[in-house]
Coordinates of C-alpha atoms and ligand atoms in Angstrom, one line a residue:
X1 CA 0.0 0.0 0.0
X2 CA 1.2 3.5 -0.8
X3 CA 1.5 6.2 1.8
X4 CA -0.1 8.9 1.4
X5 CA 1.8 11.9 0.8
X6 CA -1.1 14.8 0.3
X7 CA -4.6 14.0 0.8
X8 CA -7.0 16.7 -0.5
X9 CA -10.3 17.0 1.0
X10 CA -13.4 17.2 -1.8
X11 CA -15.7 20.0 -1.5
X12 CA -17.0 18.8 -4.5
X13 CA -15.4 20.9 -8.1
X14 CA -15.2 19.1 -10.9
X15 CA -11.9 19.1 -11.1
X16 CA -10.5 18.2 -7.8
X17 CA -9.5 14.7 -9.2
X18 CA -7.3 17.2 -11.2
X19 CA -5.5 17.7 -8.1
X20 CA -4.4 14.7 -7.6
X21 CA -3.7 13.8 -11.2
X22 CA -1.2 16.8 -11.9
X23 CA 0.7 15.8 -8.0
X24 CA 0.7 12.5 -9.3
X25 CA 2.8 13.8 -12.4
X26 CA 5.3 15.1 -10.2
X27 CA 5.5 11.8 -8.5
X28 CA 3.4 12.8 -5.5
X29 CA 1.2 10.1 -4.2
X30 CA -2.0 12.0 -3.7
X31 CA -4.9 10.9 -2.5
X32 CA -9.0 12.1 -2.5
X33 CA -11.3 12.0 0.4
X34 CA -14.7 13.8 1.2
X35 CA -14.4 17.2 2.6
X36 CA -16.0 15.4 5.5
X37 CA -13.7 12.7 6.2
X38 CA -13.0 12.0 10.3
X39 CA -9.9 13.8 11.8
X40 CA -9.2 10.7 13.1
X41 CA -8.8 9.1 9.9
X42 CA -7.1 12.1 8.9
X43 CA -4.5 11.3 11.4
X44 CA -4.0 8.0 10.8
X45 CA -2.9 8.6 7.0
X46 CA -0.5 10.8 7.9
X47 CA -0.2 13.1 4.9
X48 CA 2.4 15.9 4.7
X49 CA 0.1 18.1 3.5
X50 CA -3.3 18.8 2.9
X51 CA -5.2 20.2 0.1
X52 CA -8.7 21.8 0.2
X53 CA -10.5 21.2 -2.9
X54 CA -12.7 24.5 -4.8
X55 CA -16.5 23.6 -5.0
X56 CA -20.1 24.8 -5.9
X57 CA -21.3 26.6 -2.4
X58 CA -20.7 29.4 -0.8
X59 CA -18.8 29.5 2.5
X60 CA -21.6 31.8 4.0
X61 CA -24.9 30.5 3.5
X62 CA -26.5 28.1 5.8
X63 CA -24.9 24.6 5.8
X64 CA -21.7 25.4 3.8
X65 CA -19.4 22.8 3.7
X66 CA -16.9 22.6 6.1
X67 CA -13.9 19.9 7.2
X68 CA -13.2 19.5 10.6
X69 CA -11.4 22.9 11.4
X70 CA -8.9 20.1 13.4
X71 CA -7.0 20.1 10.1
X72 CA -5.4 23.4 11.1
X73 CA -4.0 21.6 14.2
X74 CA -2.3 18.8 12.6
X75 CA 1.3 20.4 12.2
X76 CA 1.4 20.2 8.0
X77 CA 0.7 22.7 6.0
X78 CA -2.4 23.2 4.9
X79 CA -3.5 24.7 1.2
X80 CA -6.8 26.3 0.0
X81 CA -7.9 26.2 -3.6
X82 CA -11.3 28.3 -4.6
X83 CA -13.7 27.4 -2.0
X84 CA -10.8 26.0 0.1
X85 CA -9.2 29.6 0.3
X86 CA -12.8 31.2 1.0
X87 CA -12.9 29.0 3.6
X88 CA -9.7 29.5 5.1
X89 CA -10.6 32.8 5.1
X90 CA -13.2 33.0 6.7
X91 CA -12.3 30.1 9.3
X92 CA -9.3 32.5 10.6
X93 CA -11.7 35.8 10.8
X94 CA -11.5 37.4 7.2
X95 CA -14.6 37.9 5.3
X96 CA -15.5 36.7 2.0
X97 CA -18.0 38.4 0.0
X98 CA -20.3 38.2 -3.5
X99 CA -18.4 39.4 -6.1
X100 CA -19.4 42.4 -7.9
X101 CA -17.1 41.5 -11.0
X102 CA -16.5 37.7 -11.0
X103 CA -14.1 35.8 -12.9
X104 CA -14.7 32.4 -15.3
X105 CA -11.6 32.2 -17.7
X106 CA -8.3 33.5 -18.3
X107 CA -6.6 35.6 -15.7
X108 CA -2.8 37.4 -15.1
X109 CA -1.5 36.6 -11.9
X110 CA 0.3 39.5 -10.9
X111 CA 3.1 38.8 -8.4
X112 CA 3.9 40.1 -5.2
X113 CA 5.4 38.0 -3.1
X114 CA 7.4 35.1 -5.3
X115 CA 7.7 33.2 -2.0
X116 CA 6.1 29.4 -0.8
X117 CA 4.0 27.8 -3.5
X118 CA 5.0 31.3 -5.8
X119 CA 8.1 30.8 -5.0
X120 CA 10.0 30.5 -8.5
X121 CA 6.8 31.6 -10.6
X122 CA 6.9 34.5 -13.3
X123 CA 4.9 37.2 -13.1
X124 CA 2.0 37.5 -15.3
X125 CA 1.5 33.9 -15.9
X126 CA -2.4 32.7 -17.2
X127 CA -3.9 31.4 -14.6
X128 CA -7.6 30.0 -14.5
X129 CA -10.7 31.4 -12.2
X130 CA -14.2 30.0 -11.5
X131 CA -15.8 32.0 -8.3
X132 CA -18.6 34.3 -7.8
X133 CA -17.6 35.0 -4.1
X134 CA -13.8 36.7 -3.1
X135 CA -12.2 37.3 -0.2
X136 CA -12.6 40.7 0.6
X137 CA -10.5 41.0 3.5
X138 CA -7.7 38.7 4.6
X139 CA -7.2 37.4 8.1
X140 CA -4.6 38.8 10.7
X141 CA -1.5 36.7 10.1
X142 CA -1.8 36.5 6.3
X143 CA 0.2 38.0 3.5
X144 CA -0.7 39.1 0.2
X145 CA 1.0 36.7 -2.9
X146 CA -0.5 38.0 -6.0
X147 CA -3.5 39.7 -7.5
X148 CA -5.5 39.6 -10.3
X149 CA -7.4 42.2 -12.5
X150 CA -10.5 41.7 -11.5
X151 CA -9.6 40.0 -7.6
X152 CA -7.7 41.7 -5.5
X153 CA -6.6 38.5 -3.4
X154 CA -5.8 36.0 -5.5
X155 CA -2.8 34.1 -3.5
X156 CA -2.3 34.4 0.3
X157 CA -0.1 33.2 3.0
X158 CA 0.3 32.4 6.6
X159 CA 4.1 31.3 6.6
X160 CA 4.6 31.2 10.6
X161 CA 1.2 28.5 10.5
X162 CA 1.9 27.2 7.1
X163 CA -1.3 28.2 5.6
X164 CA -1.5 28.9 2.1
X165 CA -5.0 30.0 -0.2
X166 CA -5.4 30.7 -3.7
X167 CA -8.4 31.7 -5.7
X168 CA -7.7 30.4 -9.3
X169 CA -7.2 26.4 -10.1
X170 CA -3.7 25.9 -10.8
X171 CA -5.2 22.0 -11.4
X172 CA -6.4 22.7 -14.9
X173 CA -4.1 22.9 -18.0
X174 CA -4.8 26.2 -18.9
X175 CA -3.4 27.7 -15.5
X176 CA 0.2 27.9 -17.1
X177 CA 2.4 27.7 -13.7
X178 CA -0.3 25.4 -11.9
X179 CA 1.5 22.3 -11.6
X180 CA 4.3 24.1 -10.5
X181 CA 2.7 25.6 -7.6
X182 CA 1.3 22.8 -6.6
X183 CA 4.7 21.4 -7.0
X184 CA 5.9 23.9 -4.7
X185 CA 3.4 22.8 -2.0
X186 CA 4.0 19.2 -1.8
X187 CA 7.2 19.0 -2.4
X188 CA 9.3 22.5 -1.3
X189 CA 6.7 23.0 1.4
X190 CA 5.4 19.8 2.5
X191 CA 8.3 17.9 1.9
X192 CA 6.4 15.2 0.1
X193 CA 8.1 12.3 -1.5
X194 CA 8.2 11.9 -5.8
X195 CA 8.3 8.6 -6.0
X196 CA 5.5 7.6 -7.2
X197 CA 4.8 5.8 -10.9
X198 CA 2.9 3.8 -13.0
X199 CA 5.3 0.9 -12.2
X200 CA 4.6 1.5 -8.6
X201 CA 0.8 1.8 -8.9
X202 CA 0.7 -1.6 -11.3
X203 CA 2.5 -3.3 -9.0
X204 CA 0.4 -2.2 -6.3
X205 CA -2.8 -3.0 -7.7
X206 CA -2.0 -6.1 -8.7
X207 CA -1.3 -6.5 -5.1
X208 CA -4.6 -5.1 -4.2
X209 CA -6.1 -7.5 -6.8
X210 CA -4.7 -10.3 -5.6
X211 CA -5.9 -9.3 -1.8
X212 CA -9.6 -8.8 -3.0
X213 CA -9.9 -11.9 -4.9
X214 CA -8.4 -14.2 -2.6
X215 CA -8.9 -17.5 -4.5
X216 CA -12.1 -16.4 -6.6
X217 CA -12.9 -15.9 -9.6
X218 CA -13.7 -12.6 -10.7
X219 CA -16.2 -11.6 -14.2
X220 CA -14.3 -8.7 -15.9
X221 CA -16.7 -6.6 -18.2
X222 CA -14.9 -6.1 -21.2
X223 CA -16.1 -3.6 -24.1
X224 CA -13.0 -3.1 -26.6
X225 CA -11.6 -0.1 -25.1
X226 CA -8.7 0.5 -23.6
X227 CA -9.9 1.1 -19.7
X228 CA -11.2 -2.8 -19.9
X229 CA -9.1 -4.0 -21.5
X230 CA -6.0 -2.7 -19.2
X231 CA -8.7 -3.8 -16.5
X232 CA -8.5 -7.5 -18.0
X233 CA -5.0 -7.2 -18.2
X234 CA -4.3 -5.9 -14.8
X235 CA -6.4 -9.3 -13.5
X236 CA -4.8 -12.1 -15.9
X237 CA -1.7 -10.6 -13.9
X238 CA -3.4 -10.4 -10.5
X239 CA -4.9 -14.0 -10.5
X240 CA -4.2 -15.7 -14.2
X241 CA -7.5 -17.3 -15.3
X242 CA -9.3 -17.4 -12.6
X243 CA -10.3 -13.8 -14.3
X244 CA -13.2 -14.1 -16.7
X245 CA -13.4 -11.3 -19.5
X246 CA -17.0 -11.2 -20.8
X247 CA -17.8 -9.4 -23.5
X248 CA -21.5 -8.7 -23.9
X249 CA -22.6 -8.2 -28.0
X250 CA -25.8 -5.8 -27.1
X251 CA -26.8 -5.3 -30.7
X252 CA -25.7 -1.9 -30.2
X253 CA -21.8 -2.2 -31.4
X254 CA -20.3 -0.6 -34.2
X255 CA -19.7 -2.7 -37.6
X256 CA -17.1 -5.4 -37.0
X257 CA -17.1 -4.5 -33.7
X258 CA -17.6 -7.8 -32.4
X259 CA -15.0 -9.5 -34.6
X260 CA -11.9 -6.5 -33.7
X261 CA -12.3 -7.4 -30.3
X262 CA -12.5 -10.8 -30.2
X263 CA -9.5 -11.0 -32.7
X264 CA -7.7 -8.2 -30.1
X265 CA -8.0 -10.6 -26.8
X266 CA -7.0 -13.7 -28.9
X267 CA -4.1 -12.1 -30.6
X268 CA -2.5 -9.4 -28.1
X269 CA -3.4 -10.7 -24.8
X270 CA -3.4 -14.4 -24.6
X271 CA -6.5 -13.6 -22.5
X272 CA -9.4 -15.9 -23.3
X273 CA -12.4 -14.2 -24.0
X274 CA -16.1 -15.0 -23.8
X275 CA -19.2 -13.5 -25.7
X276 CA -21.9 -13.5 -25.2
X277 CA -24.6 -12.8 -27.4
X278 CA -27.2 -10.9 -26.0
X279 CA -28.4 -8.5 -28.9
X280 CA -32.2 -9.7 -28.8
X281 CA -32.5 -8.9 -25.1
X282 CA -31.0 -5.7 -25.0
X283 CA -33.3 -4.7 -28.0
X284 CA -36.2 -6.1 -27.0
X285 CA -36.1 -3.9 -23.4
X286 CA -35.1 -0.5 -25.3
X287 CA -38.6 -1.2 -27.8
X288 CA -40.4 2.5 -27.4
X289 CA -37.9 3.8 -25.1
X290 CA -36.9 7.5 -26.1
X291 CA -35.4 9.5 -23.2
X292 CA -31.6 9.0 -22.7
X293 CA -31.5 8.4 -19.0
X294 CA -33.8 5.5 -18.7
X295 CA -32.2 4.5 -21.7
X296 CA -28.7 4.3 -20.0
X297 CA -30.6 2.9 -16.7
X298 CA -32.1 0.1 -18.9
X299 CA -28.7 -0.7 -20.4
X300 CA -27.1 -0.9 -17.4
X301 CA -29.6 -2.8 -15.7
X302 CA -29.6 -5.4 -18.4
X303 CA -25.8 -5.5 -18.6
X304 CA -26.0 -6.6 -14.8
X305 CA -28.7 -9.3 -15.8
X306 CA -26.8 -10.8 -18.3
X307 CA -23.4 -10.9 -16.3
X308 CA -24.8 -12.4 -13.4
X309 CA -26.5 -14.9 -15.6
X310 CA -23.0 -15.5 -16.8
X311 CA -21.5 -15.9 -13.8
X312 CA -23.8 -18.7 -12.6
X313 CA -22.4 -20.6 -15.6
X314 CA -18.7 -20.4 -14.0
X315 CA -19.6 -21.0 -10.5
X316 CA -18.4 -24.6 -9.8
X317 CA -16.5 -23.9 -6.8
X318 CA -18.9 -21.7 -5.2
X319 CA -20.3 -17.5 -6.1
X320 CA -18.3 -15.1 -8.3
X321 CA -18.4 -12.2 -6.0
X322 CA -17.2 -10.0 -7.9
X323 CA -17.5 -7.9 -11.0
X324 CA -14.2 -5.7 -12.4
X325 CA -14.9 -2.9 -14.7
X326 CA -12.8 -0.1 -16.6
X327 CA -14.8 3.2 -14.8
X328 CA -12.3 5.9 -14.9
X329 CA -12.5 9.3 -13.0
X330 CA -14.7 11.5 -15.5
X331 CA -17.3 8.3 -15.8
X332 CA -17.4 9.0 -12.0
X333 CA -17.4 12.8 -11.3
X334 CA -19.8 13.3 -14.5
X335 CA -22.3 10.4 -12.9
X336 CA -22.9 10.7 -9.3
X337 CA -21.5 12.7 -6.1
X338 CA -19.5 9.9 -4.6
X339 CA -16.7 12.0 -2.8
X340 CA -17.9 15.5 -3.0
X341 CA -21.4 17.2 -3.6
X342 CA -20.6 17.6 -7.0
X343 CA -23.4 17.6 -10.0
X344 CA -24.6 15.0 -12.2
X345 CA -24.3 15.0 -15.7
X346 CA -24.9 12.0 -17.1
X347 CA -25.6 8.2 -16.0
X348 CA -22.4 6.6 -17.0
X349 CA -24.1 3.1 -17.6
X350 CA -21.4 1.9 -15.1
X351 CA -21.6 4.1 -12.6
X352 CA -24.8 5.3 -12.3
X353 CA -26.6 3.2 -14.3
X354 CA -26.1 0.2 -11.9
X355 CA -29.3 -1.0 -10.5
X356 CA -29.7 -1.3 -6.6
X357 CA -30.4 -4.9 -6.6
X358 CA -27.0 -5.9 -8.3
X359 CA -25.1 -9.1 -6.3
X360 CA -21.7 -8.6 -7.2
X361 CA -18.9 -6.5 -5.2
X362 CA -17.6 -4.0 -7.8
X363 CA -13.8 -3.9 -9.1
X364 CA -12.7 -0.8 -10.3
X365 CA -9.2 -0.3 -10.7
X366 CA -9.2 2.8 -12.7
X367 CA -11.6 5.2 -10.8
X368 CA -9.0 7.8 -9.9
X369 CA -7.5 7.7 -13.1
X370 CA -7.5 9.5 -16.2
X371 CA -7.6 8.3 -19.5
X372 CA -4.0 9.5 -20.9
X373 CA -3.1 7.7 -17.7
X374 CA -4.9 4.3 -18.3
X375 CA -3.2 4.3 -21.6
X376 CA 0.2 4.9 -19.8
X377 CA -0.7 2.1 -17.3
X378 CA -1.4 0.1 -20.6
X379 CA 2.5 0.6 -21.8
X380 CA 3.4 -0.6 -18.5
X381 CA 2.2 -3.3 -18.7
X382 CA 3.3 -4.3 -22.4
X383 CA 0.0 -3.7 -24.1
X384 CA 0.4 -3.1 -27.9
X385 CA -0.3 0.8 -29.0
X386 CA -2.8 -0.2 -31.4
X387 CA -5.2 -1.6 -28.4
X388 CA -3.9 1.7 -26.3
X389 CA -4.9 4.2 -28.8
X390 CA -8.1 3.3 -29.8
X391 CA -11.0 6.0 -29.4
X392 CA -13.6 5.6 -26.1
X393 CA -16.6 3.5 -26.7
X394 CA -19.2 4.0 -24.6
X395 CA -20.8 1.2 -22.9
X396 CA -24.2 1.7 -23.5
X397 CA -23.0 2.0 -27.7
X398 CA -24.9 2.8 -30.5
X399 CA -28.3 3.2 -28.3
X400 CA -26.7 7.3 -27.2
X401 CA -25.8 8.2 -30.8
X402 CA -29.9 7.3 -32.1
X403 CA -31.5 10.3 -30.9
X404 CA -35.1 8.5 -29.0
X405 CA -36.4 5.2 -29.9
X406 CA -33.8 2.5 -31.0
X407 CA -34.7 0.1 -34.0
X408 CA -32.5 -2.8 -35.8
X409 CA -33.1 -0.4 -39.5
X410 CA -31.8 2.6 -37.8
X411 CA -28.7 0.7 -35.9
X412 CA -27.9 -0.7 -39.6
X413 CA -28.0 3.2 -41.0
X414 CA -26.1 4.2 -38.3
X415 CA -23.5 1.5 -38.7
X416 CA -23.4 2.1 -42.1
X417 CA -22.1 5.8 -41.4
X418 CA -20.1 5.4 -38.9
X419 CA -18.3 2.8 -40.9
X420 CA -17.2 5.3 -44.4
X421 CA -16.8 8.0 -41.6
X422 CA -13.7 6.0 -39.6
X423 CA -12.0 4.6 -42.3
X424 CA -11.8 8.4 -44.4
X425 CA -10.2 9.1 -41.1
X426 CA -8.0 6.1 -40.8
X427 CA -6.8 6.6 -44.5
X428 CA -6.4 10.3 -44.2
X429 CA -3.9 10.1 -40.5
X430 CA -7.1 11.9 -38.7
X431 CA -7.9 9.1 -36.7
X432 CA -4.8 9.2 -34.4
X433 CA -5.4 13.2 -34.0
X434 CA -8.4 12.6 -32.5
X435 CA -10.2 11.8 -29.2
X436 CA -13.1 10.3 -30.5
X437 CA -15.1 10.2 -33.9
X438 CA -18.5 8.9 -34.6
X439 CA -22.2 9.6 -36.4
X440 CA -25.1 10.7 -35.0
X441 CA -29.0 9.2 -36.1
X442 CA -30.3 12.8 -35.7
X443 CA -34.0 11.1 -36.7
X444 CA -34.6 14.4 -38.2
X445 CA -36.2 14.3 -41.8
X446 CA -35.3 16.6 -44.5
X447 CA -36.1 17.1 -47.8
X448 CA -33.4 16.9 -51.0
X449 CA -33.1 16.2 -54.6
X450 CA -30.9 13.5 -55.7
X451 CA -31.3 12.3 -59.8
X452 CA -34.1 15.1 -60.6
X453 CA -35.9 12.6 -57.8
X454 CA -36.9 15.0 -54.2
X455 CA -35.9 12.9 -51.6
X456 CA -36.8 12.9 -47.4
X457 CA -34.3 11.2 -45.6
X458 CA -32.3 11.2 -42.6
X459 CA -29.5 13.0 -41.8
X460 CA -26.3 12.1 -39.8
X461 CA -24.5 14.3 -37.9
X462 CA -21.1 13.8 -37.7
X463 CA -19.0 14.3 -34.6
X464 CA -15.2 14.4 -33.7
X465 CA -13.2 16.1 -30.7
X466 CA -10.3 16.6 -29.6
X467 CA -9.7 15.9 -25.4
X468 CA -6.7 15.2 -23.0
X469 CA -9.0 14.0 -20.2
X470 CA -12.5 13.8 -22.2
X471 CA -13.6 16.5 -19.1
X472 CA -13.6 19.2 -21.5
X473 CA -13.6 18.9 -25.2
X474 CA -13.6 21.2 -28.9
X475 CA -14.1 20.3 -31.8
X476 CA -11.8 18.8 -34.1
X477 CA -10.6 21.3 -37.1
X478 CA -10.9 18.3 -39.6
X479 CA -9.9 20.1 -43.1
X480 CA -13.1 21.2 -45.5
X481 CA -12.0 18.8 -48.5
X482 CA -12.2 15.5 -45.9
X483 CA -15.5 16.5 -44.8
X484 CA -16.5 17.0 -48.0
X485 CA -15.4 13.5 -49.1
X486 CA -16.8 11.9 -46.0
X487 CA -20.4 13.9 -46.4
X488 CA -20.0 12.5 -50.4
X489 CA -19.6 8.8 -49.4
X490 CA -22.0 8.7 -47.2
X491 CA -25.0 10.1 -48.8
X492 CA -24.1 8.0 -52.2
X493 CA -23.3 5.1 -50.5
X494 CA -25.6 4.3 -47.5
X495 CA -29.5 4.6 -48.9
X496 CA -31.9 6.8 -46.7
X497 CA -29.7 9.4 -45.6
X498 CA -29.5 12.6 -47.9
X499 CA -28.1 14.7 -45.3
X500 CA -24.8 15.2 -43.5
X501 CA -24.3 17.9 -40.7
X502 CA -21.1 18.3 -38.5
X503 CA -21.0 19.3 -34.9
X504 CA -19.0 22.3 -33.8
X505 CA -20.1 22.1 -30.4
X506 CA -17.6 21.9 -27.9
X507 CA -17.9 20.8 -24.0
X508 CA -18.6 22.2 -22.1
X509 CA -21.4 23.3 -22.8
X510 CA -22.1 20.3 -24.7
X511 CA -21.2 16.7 -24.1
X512 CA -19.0 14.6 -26.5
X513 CA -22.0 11.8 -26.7
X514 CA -25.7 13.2 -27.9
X515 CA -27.1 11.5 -24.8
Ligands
XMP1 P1 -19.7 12.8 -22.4 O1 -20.8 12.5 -23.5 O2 -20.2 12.6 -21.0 O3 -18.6 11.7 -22.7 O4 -19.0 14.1 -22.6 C1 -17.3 11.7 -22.1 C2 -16.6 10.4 -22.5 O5 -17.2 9.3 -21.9 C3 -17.7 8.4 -22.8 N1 -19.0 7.9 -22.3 C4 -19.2 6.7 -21.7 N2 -18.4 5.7 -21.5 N3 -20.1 4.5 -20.4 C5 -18.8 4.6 -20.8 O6 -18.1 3.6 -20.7 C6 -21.0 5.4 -20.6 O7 -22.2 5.3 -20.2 C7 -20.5 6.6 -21.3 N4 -21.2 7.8 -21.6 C8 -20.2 8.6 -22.2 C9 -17.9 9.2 -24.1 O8 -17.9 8.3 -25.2 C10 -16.7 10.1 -24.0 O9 -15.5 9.5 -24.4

């Protein structure tokens, strides 16, 4: 088991995984807990530092948020981010106050002070803000460490207590200095170790693997991607074949879907895999269903269903307890406060689309990670590249790009699509520059004159992003002549669609998937 080097307390922003993802890059072993967590559990990690995450409230209304102010006591220094400096504030008698002028977006840090986690930092580096409320006056004790334009106290400090509080994220990528800062408080400040890497954490979850399965079996949910697939991967190492990868055809793959992956396991992993063909179910329960969320709630339901049906088939020598799948951090955050009070956006079919009565004891390996760092843990572990940079598919397939009702004529369509739209980008390099790619069954109806004939057909959207983290996302630049030839090749060759629209929609405020 790792030590814990920092632990940052959740008060629930989107991007406080961030936190721990940009330490980690450092080599600082960071870990996540609710800004609610016991002190004596607190204590008993023993961090060097601690971090308080940025979030949604405000630190004066009624029932804000707040840790147990024990933190202070500990002896290690303590840093605010957001919410976590508004609360520093005005835990140590400072006031914090609405906004007039609030920030979202770029902002200059002006410097002051280039001491503690400044120390080192140019002036007038971007830095990233999200608040409504600012601290308008700072507690006795603190220094000012930089401004802003539009905030007056943007970085503060309490050396003597080693208390520190800023009010931009240097978490995200756009804060230019922010992983240096954060740097400087784990490891100038803290004195946190930078030892950590993906060789440590493969080895030590195939530790933890091992641990949790005992001499089980365990069903591993495998979809094609790379998070299940490194999942798989992780448990063939953890327990050799007493790991069984299912993969579950739901009728609602992509063409030659079911075929790639199956050749994938047999070739590159030496993992044996299991279908299981379950198309007729699937489709059968999603007959008349339109809105997205019982949608995903069906899927997910019926992926359960047909796993544990699975598992009774492999149960010789008593239960499988246990179900691994490849649920990474956004799939989380995006799906359901588990660690903060944060929103949710969507019902990631496994995360939030799990239904209550489920038997199985979940495996999820990934869930603090990212996906540039799944793919990392891939290498590691000697996974080819071309199962590594495949795009995401979501679990709950074609079902989120048919806008309503899903039918076997409009899957085929779909299909169809999709299939001319990935292999212009294959042929053309476009596929490995970016995130994801896919069509979109719109189900909207225009009319359009093809051979001196008026037509009403369908039209596809087309979609494709570009993402570190799939968290945020724009859309990809793809040149006019490609889109051109990809609009061409699909209207001539896939009968019933006479239209072909592309999405320049970026997220936020929209979502990569339609649904
Ligand atoms: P959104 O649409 O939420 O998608 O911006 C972010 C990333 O997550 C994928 N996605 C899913 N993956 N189960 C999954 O395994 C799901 O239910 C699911 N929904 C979205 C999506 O394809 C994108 O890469």
């Amino acid at each position: 088991m790792n030590q814990v080097e920092i632990l940052v307390l959740d008060f629930g922003s989107q991007y406080t995984q961030l936190i721990a993802r940009r330490l980690r890059e450092y080599g600082v072993y960071t870990e996540i807990v609710p800004y609610f967590e016991k002190l004596e559990d607190i204590k008993a990690r023993a961090p060097k530092g601690i971090i308080l995450s940025g979030g949604p409230a405000s630190v004066y209304e009624e029932g804000a948020y707040k840790p147990d102010s024990g933190v202070f006591a500990l002896g290690v220094p303590v840093l605010g981010i957001c919410y976590g400096m508004q609360y520093i504030a005005d835990f140590f008698g400072g006031s914090v106050v609405r906004a007039e002028e609030q920030e979202f977006g770029k902002a200059e840090l002006e410097i002051i002070q280039a001491k503690g986690v400044l120390e080192g930092i140019k002036n007038k580096s971007i830095v990233w803000m999200s608040h409504a409320d600012k601290v308008e006056k700072i507690p006795e004790g603190f220094v000012e460490l930089a401004k802003s334009g539009n905030t007056h106290y943007c970085a503060i400090a309490d050396f003597e207590r080693k208390i520190y509080a800023i009010q931009y994220h240097p978490e995200v990528v756009h804060s230019e200095c922010g992983g240096e800062m954060l740097k400087n408080f784990a490891v100038n400040i803290c004195g946190a170790k930078t030892s950590w890497n993906m060789h440590n954490f493969a080895e030590s979850e195939i530790a933890k693997l091992r641990e949790i399965a005992k001499d089980g079996k365990v069903l591993c949910a495998v979809s094609g991607g790379v998070d299940s697939s490194v999942v798989a991967t992780l448990l063939y190492r953890a327990i050799g074949e007493r790991v069984i990868p299912v993969f579950v055809d739901h009728g609602l793959l992509r063409a030659d879907e079911r075929e790639a992956v199956e050749a994938m396991f047999r070739e590159n992993l030496g993992v044996p895999l299991i279908t299981v063909d379950a198309r007729e179910i699937f489709l059968g329960k999603l007959k008349g269903v339109r809105d997205p969320e019982v949608k995903r709630k069906i899927i997910g339901e019926t992926f359960i269903e047909v796993f544990e049906a699975e598992a009774k088939k492999h149960n010789a020598n008593g239960e499988i307890k246990f179900l691994a799948q490849g649920t990474l951090y956004p799939d989380v955050i995006e799906s359901v406060s588990v660690k903060g009070p944060s929103k949710t956006i969507k019902s990631h079919h496994n995360v939030g689309g799990l239904p209550d009565w489920m038997k199985f004891e979940l495996i999820e390996p990934l869930r603090e990670l990212f996906k540039d760092e799944v793919r990392a843990l891939g290498r590691e572990l000697g996974m080819p590249e071309s199962m590594l940079m495949r795009h995401p598919f979501p679990g709950p397939g074609l079902a989120i790009r048919i806008m309503g009702e899903v039918n076997e004529e409009d899957l085929e369509l779909l299909r169809r699509a999709d299939r001319i739209f990935l292999q212009e980008l294959h042929s053309s390099g476009y596929y490995d520059k970016v995130w994801q790619a896919f069509c979109v069954l719109l189900n909207v109806k225009s009319v359009g004159v093809m051979g001196d004939n008026r037509t009403y057909d369908n039209t596809i959207c087309v979609r494709a992003v570009e993402a570190l983290d799939g968290m945020t996302a724009t859309f990809a630049h793809l040149p006019h002549d490609l889109l051109e030839r990809i609009s061409n090749r699909i209207i001539n060759e896939v009968e019933g669609i006479n239209r072909v629209v592309y999405d320049i929609t970026s997220k936020p405020p929209g979502t990569i998937e339609w649904e």
